[in-house]
mmCIF file of C-alpha atoms and ligand atoms in Angstrom:
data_model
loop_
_atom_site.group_PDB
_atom_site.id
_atom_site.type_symbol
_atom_site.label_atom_id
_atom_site.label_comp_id
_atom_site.label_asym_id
_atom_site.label_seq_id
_atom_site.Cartn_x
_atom_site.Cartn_y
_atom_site.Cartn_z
ATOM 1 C CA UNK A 9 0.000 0.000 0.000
ATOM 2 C CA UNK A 10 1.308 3.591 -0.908
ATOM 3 C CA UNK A 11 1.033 6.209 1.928
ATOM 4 C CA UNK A 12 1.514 9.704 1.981
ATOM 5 C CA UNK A 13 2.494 12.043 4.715
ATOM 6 C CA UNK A 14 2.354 15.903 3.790
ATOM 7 C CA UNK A 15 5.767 17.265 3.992
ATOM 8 C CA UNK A 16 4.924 20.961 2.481
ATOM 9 C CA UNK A 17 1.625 22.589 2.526
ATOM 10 C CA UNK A 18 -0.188 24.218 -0.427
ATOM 11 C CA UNK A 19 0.042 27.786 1.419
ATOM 12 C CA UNK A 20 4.317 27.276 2.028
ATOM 13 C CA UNK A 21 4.416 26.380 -1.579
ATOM 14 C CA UNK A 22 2.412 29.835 -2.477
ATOM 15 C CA UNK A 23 4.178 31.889 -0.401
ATOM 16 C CA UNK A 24 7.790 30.521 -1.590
ATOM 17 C CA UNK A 25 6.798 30.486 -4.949
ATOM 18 C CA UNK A 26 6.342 34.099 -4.345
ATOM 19 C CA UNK A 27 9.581 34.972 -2.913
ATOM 20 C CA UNK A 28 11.342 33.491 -5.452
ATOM 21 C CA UNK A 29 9.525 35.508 -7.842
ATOM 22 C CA UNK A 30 10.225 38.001 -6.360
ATOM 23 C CA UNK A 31 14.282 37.162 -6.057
ATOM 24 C CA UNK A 32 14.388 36.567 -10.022
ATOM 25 C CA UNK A 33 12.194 40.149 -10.738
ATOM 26 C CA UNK A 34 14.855 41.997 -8.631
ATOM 27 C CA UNK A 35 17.822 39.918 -10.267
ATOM 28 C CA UNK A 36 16.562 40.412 -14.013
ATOM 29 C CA UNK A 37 14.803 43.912 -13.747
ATOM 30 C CA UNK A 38 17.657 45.674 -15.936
ATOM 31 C CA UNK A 39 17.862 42.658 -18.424
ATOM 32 C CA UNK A 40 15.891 42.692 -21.870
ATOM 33 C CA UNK A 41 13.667 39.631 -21.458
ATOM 34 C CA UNK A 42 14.479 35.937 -19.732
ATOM 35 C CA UNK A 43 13.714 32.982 -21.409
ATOM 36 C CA UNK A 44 11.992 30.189 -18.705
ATOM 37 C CA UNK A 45 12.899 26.437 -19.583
ATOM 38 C CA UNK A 46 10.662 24.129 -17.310
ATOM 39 C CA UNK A 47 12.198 20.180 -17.433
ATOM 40 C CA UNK A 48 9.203 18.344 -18.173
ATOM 41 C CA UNK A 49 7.355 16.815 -16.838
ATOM 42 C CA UNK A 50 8.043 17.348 -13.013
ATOM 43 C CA UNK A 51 8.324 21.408 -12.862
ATOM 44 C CA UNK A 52 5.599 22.201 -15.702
ATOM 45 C CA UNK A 53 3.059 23.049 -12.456
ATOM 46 C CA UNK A 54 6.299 24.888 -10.631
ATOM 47 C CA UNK A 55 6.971 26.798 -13.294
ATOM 48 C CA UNK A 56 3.180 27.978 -14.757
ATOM 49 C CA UNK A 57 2.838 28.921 -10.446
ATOM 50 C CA UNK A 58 6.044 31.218 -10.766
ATOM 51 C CA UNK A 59 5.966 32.218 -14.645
ATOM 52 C CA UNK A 60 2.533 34.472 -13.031
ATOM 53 C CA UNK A 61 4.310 35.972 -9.963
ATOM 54 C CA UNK A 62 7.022 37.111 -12.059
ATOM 55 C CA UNK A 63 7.169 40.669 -13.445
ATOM 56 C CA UNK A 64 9.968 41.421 -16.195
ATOM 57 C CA UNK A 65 9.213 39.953 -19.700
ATOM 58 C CA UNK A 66 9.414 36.405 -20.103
ATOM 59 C CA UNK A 67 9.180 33.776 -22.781
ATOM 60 C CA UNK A 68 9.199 29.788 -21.722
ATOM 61 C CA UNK A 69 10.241 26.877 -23.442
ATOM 62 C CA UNK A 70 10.542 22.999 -22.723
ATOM 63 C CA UNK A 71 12.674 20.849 -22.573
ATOM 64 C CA UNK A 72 12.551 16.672 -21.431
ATOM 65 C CA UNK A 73 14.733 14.627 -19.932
ATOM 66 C CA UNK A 74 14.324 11.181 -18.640
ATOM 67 C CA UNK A 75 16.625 9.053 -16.308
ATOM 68 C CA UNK A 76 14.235 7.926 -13.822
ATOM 69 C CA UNK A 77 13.053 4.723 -12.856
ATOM 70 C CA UNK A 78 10.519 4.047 -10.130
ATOM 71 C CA UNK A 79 12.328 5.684 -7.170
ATOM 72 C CA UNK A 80 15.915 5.683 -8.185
ATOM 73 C CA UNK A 81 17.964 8.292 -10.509
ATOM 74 C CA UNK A 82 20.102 7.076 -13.309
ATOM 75 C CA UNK A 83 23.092 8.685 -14.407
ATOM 76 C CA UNK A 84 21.876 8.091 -18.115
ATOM 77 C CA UNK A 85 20.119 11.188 -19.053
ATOM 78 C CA UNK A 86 18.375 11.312 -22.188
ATOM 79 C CA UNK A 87 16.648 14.587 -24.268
ATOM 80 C CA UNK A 88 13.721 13.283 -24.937
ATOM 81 C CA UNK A 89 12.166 16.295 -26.080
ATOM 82 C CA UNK A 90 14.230 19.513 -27.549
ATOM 83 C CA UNK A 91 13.844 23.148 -27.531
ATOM 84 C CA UNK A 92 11.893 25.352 -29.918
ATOM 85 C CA UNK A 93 13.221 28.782 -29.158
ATOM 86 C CA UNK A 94 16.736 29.924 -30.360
ATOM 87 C CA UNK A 95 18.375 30.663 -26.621
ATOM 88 C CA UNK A 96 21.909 32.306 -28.484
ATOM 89 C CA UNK A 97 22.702 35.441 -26.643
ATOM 90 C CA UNK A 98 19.858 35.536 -23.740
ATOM 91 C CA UNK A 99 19.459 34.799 -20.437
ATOM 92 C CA UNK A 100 18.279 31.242 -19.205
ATOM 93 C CA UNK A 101 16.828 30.067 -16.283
ATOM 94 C CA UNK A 102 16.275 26.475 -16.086
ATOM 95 C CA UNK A 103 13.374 25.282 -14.247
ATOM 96 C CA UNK A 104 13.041 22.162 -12.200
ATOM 97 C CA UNK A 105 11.524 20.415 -9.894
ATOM 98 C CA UNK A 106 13.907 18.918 -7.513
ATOM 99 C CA UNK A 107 17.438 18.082 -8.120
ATOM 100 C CA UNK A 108 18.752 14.505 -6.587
ATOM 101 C CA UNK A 109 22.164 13.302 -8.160
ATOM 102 C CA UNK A 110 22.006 16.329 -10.256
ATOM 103 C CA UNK A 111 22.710 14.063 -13.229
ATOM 104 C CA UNK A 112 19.865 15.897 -14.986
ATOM 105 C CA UNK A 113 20.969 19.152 -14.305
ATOM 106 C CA UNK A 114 24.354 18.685 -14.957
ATOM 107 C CA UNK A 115 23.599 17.042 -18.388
ATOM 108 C CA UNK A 116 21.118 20.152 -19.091
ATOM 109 C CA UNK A 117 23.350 23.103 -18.508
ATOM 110 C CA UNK A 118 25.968 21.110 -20.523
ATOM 111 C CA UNK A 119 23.658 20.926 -23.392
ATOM 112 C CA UNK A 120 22.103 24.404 -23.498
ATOM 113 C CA UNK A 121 25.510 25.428 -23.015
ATOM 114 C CA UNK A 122 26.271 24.098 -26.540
ATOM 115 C CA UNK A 123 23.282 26.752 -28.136
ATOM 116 C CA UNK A 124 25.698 30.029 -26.624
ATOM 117 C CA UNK A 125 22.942 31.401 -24.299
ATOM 118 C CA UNK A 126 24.497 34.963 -22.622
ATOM 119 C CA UNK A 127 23.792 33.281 -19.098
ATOM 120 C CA UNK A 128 21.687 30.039 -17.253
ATOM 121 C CA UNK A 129 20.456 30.000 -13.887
ATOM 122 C CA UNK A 130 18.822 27.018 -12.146
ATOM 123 C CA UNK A 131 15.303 27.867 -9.953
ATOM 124 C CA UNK A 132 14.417 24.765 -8.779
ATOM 125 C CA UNK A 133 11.484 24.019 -6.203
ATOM 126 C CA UNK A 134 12.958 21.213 -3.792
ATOM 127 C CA UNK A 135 16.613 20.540 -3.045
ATOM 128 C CA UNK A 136 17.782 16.897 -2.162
ATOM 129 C CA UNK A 137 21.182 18.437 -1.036
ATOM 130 C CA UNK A 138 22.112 15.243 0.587
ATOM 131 C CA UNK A 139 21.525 12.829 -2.698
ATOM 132 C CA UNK A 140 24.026 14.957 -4.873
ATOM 133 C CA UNK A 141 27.040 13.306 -6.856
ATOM 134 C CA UNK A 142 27.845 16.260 -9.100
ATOM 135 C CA UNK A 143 28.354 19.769 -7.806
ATOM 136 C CA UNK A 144 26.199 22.031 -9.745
ATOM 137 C CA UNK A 145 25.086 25.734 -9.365
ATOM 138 C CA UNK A 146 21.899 26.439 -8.027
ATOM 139 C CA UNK A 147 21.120 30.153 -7.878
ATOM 140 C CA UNK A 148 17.219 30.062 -6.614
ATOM 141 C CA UNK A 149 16.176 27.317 -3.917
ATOM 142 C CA UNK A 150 12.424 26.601 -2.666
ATOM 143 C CA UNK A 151 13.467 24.122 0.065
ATOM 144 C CA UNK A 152 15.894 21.864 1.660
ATOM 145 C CA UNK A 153 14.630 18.324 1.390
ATOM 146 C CA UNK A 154 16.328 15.049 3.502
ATOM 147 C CA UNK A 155 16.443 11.948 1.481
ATOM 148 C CA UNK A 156 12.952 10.897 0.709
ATOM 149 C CA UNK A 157 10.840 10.420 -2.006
ATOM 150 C CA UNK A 158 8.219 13.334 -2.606
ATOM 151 C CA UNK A 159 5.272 13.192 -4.981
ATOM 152 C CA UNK A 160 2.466 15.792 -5.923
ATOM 153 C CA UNK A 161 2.868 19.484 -7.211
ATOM 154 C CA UNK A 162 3.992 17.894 -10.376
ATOM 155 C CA UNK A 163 6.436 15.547 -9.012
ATOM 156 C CA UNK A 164 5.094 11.432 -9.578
ATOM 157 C CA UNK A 165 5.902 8.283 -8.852
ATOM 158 C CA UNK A 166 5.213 6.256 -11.838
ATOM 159 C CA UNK A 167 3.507 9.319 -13.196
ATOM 160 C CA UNK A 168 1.183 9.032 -10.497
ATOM 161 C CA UNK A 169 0.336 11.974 -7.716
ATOM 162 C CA UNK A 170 1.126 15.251 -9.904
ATOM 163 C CA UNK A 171 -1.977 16.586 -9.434
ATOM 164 C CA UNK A 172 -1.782 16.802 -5.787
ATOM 165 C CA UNK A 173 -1.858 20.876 -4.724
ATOM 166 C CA UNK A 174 0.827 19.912 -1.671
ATOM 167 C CA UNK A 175 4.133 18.305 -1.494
ATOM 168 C CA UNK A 176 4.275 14.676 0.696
ATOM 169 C CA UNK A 177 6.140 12.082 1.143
ATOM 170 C CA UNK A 178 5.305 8.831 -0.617
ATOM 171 C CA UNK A 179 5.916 5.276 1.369
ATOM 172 C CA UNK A 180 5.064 1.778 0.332
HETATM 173 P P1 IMP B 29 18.702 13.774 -10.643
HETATM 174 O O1 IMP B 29 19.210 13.595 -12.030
HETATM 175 O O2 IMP B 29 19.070 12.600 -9.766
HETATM 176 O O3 IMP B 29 19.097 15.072 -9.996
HETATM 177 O O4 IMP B 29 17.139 13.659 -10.695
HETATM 178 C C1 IMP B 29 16.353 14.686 -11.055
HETATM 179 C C2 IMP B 29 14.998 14.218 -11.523
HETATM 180 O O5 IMP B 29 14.570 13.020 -10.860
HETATM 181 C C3 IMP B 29 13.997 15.263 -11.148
HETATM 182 O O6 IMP B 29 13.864 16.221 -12.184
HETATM 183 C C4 IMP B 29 12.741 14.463 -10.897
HETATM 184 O O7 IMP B 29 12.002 14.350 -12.080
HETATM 185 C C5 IMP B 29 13.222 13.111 -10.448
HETATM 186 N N1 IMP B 29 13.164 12.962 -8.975
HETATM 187 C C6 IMP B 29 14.193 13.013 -8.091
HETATM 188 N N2 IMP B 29 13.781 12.852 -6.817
HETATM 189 C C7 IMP B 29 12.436 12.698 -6.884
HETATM 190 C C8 IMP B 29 11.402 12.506 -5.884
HETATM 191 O O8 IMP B 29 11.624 12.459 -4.664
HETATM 192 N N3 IMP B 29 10.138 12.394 -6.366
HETATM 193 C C9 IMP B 29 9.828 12.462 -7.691
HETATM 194 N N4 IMP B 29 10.741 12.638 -8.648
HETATM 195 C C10 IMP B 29 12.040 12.756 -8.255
HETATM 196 MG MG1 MG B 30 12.231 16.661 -13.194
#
């Protein structure tokens, strides 16, 4: 039987959501417009939440990226679904969910590095500090998470749970 326990409430996710909107607004408010890449499918409810509390110009892409299976990260990282927009020359922020190993992210900055972008940031929603196995850059935090598994606010187990409007912790 799967159980959940709710780790972070729908009203802490609003209100960090907001700060961090608030963080990137102040960071980008001399810059010409940011482009938003949300990593499907985990951060696509993260990132329509912040994309609205955000106010300098904005355009959003996606990208996809599987390595996933059940509850354990892989370190092989696939595209499985490309950009549209031509990122040469602006200013990136990736989107994610939560980073674990930081395979993923590593292998996504690495990428959209290739396409000469003028700078990338990573926002991500949950932090699994604890997990990592690559060092990678993260310039906008939501929260600190111990090693568990988390489901809901667009984060699933076996695409399960994304619909949930809190954050909790899955058990079997
Ligand atoms: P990483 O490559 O190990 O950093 O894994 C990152 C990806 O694994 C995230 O973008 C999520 O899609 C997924 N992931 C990692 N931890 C969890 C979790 O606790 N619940 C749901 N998905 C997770
Ligand atoms: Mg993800």
């Amino acid at each position: 039987m799967e159980k959940l326990k709710v780790l972070i409430t729908k009203a802490q996710i609003q209100k960090k959501v907001k700060e961090l909107a608030e963080s990137l607004s102040r960071d980008y408010s001399k810059n010409d417009y940011i482009i938003l890449i949300c990593n499907l499918k985990g951060a696509f409810i993260f990132l329509a939440d912040l994309c609205r509390k955000i106010k300098v110009p904005l355009c959003i892409d996606f990208i996809a990226t599987s390595s996933y299976e059940g509850t354990e990260s892989t370190e092989n990282v696939r595209i499985i679904k490309d950009l549209k927009m031509n990122i040469m020359g602006k200013d990136i922020i990736i989107v994610e969910d939560i980073v674990d190993t930081g395979y993923t992210l590593a292998y996504i900055i690495e990428y959209l590095k290739l396409h000469h972008p003028k700078s990338i940031k990573v926002c991500t929603l949950l932090d699994k500090k604890c997990k990592r196995k690559v060092e990678i850059p993260i310039d906008y935090t939501g929260f600190i998470i111990d090693n568990r598994f988390v489901v809901g606010y667009g984060l699933d187990y076996n695409e399960r749970y994304r619909e949930l409007e809190y954050i909790a912790e899955l058990s079997r």
